[in-house]
Short mmCIF file of C-alpha atoms and ligand atoms in Angstrom, two decimals:
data_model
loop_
_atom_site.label_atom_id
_atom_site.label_comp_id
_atom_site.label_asym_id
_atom_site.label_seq_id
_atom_site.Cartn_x
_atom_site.Cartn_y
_atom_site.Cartn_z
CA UNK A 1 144.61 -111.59 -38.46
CA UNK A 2 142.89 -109.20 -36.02
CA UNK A 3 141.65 -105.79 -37.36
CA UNK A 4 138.88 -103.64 -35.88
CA UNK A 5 136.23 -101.65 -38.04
CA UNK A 6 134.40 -98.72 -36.06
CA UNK A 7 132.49 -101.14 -33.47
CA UNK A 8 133.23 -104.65 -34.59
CA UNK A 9 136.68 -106.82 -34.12
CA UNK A 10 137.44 -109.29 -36.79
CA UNK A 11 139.49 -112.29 -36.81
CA UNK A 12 139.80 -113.83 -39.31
CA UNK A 13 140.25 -118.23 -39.77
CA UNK A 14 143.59 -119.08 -41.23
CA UNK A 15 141.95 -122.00 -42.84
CA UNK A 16 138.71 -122.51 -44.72
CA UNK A 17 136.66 -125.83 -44.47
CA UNK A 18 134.95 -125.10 -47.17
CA UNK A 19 136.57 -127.43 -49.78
CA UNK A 20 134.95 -130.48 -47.86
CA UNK A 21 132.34 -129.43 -48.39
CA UNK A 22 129.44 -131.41 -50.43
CA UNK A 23 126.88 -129.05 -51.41
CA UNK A 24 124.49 -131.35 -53.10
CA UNK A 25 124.29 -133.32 -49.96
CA UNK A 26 123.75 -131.01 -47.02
CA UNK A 27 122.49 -132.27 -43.70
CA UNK A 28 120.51 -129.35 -42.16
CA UNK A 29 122.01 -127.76 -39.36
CA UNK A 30 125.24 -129.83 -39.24
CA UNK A 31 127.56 -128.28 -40.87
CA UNK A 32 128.65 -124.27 -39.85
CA UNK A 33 130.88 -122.19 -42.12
CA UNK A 34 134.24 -120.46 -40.69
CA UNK A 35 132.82 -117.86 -38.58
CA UNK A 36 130.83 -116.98 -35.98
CA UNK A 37 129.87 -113.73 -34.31
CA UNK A 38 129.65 -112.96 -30.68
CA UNK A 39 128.78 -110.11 -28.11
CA UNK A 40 128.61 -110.57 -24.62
CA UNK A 41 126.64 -108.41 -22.25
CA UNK A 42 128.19 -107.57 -18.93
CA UNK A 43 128.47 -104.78 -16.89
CA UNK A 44 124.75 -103.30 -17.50
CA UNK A 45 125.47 -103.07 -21.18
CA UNK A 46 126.47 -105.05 -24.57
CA UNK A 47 130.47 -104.92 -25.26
CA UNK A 48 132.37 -104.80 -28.22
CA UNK A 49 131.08 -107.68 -30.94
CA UNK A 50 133.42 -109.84 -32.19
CA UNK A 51 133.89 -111.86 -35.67
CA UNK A 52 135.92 -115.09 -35.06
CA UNK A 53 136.31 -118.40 -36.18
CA UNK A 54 133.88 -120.60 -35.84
CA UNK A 55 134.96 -123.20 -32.53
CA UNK A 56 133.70 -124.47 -29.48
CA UNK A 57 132.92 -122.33 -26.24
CA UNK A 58 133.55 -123.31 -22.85
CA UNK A 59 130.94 -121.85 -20.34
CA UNK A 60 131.18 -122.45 -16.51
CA UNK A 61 128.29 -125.61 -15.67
CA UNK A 62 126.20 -122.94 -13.53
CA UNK A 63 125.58 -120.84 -16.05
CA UNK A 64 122.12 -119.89 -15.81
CA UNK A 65 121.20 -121.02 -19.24
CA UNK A 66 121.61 -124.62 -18.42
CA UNK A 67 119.35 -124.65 -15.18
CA UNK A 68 116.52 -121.69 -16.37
CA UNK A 69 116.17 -122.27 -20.05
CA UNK A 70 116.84 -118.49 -20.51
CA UNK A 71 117.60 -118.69 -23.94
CA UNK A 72 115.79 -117.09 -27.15
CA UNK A 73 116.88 -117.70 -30.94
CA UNK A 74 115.87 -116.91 -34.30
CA UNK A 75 116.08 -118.53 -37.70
CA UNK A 76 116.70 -116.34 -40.95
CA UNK A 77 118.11 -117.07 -44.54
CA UNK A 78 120.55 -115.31 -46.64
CA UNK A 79 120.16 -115.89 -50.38
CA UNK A 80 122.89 -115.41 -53.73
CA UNK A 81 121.70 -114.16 -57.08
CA UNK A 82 123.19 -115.37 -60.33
CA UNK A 83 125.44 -112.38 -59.96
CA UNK A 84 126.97 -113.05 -56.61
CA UNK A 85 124.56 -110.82 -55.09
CA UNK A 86 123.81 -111.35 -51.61
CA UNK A 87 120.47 -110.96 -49.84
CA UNK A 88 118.41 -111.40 -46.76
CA UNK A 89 114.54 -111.22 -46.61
CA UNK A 90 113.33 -108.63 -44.26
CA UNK A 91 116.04 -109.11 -41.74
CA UNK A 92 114.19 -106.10 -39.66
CA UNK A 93 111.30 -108.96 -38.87
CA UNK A 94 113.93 -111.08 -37.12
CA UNK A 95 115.44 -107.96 -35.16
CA UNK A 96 112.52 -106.91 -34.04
CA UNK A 97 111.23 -110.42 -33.13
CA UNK A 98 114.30 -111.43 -31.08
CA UNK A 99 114.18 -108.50 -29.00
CA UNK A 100 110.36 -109.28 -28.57
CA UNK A 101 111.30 -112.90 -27.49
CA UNK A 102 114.08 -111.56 -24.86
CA UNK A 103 111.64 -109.02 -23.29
CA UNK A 104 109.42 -112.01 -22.36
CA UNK A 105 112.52 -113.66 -20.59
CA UNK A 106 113.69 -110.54 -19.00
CA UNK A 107 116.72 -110.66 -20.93
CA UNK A 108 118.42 -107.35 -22.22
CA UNK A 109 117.34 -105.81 -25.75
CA UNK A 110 119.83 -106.24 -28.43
CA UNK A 111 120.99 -103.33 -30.66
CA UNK A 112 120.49 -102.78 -34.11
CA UNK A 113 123.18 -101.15 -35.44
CA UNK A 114 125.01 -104.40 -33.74
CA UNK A 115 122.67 -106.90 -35.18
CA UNK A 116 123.05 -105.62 -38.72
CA UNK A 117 126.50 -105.05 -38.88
CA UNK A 118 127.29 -108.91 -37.21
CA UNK A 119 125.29 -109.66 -40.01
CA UNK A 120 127.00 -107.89 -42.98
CA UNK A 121 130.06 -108.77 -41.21
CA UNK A 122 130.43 -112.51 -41.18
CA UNK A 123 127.99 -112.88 -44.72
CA UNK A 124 130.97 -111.04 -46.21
CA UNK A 125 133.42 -113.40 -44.41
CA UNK A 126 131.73 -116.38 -45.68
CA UNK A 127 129.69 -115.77 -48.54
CA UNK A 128 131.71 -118.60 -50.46
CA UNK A 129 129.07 -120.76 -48.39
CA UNK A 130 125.83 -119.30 -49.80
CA UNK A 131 125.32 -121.16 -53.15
CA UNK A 132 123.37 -119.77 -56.19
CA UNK A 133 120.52 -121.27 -57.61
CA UNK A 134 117.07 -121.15 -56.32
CA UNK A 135 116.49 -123.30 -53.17
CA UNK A 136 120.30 -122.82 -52.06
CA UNK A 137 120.22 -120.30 -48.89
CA UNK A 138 122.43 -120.06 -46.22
CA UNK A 139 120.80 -120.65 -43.08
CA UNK A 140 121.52 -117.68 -40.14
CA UNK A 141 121.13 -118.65 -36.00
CA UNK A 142 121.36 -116.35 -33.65
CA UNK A 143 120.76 -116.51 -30.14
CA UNK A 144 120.75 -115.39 -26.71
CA UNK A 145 121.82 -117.36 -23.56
CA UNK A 146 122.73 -116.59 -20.19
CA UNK A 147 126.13 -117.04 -19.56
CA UNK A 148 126.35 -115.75 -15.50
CA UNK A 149 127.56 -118.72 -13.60
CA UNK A 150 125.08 -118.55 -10.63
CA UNK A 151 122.18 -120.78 -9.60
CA UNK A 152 119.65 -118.71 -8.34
CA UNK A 153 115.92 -118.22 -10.08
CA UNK A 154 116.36 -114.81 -11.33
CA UNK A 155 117.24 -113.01 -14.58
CA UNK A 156 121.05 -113.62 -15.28
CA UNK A 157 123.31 -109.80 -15.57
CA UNK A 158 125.39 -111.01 -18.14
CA UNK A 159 124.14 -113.06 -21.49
CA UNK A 160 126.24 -113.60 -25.01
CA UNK A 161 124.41 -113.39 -28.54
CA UNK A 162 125.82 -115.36 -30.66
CA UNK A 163 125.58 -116.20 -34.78
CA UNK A 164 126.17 -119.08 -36.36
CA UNK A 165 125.49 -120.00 -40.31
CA UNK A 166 124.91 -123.41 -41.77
CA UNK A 167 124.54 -123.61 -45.86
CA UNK A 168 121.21 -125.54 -46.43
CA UNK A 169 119.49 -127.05 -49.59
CA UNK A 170 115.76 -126.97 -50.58
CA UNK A 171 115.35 -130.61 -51.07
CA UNK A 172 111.72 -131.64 -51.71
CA UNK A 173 110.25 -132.23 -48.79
CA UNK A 174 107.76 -134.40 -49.05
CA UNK A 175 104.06 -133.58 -47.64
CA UNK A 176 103.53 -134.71 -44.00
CA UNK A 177 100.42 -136.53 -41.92
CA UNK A 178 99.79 -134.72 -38.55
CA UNK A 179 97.60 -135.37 -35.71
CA UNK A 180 95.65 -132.73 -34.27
CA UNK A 181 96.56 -131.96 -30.88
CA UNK A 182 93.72 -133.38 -28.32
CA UNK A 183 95.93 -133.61 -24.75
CA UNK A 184 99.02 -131.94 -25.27
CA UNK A 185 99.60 -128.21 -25.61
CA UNK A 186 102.33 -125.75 -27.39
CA UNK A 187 101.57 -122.20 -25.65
CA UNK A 188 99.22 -121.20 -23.32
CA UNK A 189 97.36 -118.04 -23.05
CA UNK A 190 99.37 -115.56 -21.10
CA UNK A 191 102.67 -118.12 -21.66
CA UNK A 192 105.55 -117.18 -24.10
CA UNK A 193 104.55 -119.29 -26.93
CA UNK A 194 104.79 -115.68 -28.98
CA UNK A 195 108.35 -116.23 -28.37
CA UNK A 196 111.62 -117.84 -29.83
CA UNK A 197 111.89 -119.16 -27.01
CA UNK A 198 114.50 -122.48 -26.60
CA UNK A 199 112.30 -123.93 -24.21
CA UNK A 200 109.41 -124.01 -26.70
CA UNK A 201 110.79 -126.41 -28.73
CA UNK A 202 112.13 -128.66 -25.74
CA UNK A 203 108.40 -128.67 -24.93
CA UNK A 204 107.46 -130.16 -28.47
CA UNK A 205 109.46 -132.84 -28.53
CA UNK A 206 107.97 -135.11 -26.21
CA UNK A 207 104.30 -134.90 -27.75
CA UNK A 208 105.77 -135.21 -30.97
CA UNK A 209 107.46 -138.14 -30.50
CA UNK A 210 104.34 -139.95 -28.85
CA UNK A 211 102.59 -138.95 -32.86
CA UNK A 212 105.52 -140.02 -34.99
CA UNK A 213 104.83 -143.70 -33.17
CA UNK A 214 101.05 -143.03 -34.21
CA UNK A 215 102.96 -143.05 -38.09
CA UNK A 216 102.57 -138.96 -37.82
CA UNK A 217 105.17 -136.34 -38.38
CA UNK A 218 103.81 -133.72 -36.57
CA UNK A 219 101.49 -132.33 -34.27
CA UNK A 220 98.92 -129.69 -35.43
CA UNK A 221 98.68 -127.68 -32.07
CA UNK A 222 95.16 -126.63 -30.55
CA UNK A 223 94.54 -124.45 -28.19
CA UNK A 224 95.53 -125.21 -24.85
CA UNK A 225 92.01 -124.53 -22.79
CA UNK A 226 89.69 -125.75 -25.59
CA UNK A 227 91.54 -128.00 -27.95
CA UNK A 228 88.91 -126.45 -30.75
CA UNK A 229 91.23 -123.83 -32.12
CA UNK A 230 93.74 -124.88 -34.99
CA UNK A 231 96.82 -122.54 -34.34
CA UNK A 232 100.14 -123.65 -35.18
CA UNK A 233 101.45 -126.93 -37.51
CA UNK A 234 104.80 -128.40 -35.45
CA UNK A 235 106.88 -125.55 -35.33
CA UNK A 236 105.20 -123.49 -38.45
CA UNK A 237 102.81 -121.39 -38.70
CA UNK A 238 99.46 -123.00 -40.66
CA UNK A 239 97.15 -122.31 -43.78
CA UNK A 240 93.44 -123.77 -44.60
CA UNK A 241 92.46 -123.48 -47.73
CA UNK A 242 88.90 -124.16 -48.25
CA UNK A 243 87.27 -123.47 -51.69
CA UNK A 244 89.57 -121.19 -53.34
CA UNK A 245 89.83 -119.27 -49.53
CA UNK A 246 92.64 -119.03 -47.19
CA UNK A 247 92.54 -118.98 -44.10
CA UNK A 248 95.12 -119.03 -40.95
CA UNK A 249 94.56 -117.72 -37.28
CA UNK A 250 94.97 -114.34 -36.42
CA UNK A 251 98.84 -113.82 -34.02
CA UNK A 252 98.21 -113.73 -30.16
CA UNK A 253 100.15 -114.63 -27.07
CA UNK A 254 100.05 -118.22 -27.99
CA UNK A 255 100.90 -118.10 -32.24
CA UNK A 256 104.13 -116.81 -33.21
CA UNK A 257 104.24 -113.88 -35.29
CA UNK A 258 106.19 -115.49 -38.04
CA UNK A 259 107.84 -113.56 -40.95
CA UNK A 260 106.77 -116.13 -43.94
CA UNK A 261 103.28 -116.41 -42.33
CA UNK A 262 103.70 -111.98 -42.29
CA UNK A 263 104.67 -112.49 -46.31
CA UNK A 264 102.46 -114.82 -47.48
CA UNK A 265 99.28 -113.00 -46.24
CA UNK A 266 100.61 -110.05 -48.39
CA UNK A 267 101.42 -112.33 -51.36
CA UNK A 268 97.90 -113.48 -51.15
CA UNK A 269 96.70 -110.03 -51.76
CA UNK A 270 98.86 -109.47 -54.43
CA UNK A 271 98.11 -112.86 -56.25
CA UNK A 272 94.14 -111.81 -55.67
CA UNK A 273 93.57 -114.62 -53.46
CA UNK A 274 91.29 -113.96 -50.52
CA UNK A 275 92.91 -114.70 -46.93
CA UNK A 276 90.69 -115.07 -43.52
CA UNK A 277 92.64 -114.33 -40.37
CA UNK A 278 90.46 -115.29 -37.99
CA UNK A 279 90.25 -118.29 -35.50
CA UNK A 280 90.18 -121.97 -37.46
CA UNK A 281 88.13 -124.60 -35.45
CA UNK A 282 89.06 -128.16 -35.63
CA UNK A 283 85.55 -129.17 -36.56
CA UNK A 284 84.78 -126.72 -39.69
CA UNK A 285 87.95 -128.09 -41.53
CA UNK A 286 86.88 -131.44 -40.46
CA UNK A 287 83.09 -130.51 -42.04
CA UNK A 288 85.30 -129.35 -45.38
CA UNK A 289 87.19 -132.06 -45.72
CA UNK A 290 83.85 -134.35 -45.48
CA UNK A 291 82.38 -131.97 -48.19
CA UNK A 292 85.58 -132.01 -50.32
CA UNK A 293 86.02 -127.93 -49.89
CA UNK A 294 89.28 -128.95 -47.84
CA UNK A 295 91.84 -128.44 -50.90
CA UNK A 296 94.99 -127.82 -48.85
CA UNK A 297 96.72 -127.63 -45.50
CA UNK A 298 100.50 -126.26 -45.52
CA UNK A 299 103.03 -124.93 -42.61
CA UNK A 300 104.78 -121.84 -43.29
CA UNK A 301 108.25 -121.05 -41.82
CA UNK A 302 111.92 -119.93 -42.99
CA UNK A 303 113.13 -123.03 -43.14
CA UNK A 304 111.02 -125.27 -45.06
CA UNK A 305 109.50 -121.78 -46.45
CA UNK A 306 106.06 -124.05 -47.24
CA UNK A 307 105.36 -127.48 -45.44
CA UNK A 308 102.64 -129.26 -47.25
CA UNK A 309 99.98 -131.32 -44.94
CA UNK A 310 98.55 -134.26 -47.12
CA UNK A 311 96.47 -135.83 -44.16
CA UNK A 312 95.36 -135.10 -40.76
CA UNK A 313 93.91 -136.94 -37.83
CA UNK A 314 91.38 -136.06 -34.53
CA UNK A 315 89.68 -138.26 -32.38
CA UNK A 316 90.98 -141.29 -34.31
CA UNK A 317 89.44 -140.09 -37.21
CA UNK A 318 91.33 -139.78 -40.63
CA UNK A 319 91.30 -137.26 -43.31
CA UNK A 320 93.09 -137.49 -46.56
CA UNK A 321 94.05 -134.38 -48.38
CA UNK A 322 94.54 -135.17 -52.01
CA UNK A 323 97.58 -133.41 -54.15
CA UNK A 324 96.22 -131.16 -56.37
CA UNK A 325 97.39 -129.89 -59.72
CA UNK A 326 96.86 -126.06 -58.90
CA UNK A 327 97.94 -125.67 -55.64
CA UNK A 328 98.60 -122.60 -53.77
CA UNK A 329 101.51 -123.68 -51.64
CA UNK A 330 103.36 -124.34 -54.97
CA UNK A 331 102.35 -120.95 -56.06
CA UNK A 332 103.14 -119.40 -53.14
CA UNK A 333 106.64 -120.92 -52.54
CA UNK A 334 107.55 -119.98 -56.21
CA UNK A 335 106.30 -116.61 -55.57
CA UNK A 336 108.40 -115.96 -52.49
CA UNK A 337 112.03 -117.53 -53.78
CA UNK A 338 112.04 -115.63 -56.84
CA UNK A 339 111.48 -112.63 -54.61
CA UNK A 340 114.20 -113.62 -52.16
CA UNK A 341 116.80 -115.11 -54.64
CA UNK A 342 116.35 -111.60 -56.64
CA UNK A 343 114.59 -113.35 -59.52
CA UNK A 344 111.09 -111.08 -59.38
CA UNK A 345 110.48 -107.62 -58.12
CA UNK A 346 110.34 -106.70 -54.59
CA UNK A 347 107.65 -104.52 -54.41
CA UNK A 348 107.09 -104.72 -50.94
CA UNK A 349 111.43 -104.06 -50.24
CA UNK A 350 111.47 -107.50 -48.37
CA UNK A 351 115.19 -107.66 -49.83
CA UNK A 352 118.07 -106.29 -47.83
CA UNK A 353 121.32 -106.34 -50.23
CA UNK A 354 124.81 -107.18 -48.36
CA UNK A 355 127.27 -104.72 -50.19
C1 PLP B 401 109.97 -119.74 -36.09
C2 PLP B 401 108.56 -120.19 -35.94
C3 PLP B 401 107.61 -120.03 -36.97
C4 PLP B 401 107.95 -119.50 -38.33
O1 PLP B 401 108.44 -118.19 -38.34
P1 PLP B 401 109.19 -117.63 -39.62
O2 PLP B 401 109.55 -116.25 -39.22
O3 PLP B 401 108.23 -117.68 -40.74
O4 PLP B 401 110.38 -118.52 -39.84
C5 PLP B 401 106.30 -120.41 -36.72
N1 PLP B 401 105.95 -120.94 -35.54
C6 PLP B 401 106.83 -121.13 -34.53
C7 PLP B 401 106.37 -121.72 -33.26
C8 PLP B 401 108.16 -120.76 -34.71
O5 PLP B 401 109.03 -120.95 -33.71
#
């Protein structure tokens, strides 16, 4: 069934897979509930956004996306509350971000009265997929390609945003051994590694791969001229804590501004804990660790929401980081899914209800 509100059309999917569905065993990113959202940009301008079933796309092979990499994304969570109340966290972060990201690829700005109602739009549709309980979230993608079919190296004119939502699980994840970047880079000063950018990632893989042979899951990235500078864990944003003291690097043109990084600075306020932004080098946590002040490493990012780091490696050197009882990334990742499954106060308003 097709019906129109004021700006959006709706169709609707005449079957639901949701009944195969096994919950308790999700694999991340695999799986996408009924419906998808899409707006295409042509003309000069975005057109009409549409709510459809979820299904394959057929785009001509010279579209500029597949040659140019012109492609941003972002990565948010909605959340269900023992009532059937649904939530995002500070969906205004992503908004803002994405349109950030597609400046820096000369790609149009999105709107926000599009954005948000996409949103509310297809979480109504398919909030069936977003399971209670803390952990459970439903996972939210959109993107930007460019969709012209031409091959020359220049900004596309027309581009479709697109979002797609996968249910995903909080399993344990279990803490990680990184190497500290010494060769390869992430972002480089003046570069888009600010970004959501597709390409980004692409970039990481390669690197990555060369560490998980080395028996490491991920790369703790440096900065590109120096390779002194700790700035970014894989794809997460990163945390030091030395003593009782955080501390993380401040956001630039190479660090991504990220939105549980944003939240857990302000959590550390409110918990009384003190928090350094301000540049890391590789060889004071290295000096900590040696002198047992190096209590914890952990990534911070919306999926994961806290990655913990239980040993790191430079210039063939290893460091152990021992569990310990009181950590903060336990703390902290408590702190912020009770906020975000509508268990604790939001005194900050991170929560954005879906009525
Ligand atoms: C997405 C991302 C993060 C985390 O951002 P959140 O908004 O917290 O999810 C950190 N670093 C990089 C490089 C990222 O792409």
């Amino acid at each position: 069934m097709t019906h129109y509100t004021d700006k959006i059309s709706i169709e609707t999917s005449k079957t639901s897979k949701i009944d195969t569905v096994d919950f308790d065993n999700l694999d991340f990113g695999r799986l996408f509930t009924d419906h998808m959202f899409v707006c295409d940009y042509e003309d000069g301008k975005w057109q009409t956004p549409k709510v459809m079933p979820y299904q394959a796309m057929t785009f001509e092979p010279s579209a500029r996306v597949f040659h140019y990499g012109q492609a941003v994304f972002e990565g948010m969570k909605a959340y269900k509350d023992d009532e059937g109340k649904v939530f995002l966290f500070r969906p205004k972060a992503n908004f803002d971000r994405i349109n950030k990201s597609s400046e820096r690829l000369a790609m149009p700005a999105f709107p926000e009265n599009y954005f948000f109602e996409g949103l509310e739009a297809l979480l109504k549709l398919d909030s069936d997929w977003i399971q209670p309980g803390v952990g459970n979230s439903l996972y939210l993608r959109p993107f930007i390609i460019a969709t012209e079919p031409a091959i020359s190296a220049s900004p596309a004119n027309n581009y479709r945003f697109m979002i797609i939502c996968s249910p995903a699980k909080s399993y344990y994840n279990a803490p990680v051994r990184v190497l500290i970047a010494e060769e390869y880079s992430r972002s480089a000063d003046g570069g888009v590694g600010f970004a959501k950018a597709a390409g980004n990632y692409a970039a990481q893989f390669y690197p990555t791969s060369l560490a998980q042979e080395k028996g490491f899951q991920q790369i703790i990235w440096t900065d590109a001229s120096t390779h002194s500078f700790l700035e970014e864990a894989g794809t997460m944003n990163v945390f030091f804590r030395v003593g009782d003291k955080l501390i993380t690097a401040p956001t630039s043109d190479r660090i991504l501004d990220g939105v549980t990084r944003k939240s857990m600075l302000q959590l550390a306020e409110d918990l009384g804990i003190t928090c350094e932004v301000r540049r890391v080098t590789v060889e004071e946590i290295k000096t900590a660790a040696k002198e047992g002040e190096l209590k914890e490493i952990f990534g911070t990012g919306t999926a994961a929401v806290i990655s913990v780091i239980s040993a790191f490696e430079h210039k063939g050197e290893l460091f152990e980081i021992p569990e310990i009882e009181d950590s903060y990334a336990k703390l902290f990742k408590k702190t912020l899914l009770e906020i975000q499954h509508n268990i604790s106060e939001d005194k900050h308003n991170w929560r954005y209800e879906i009525k």
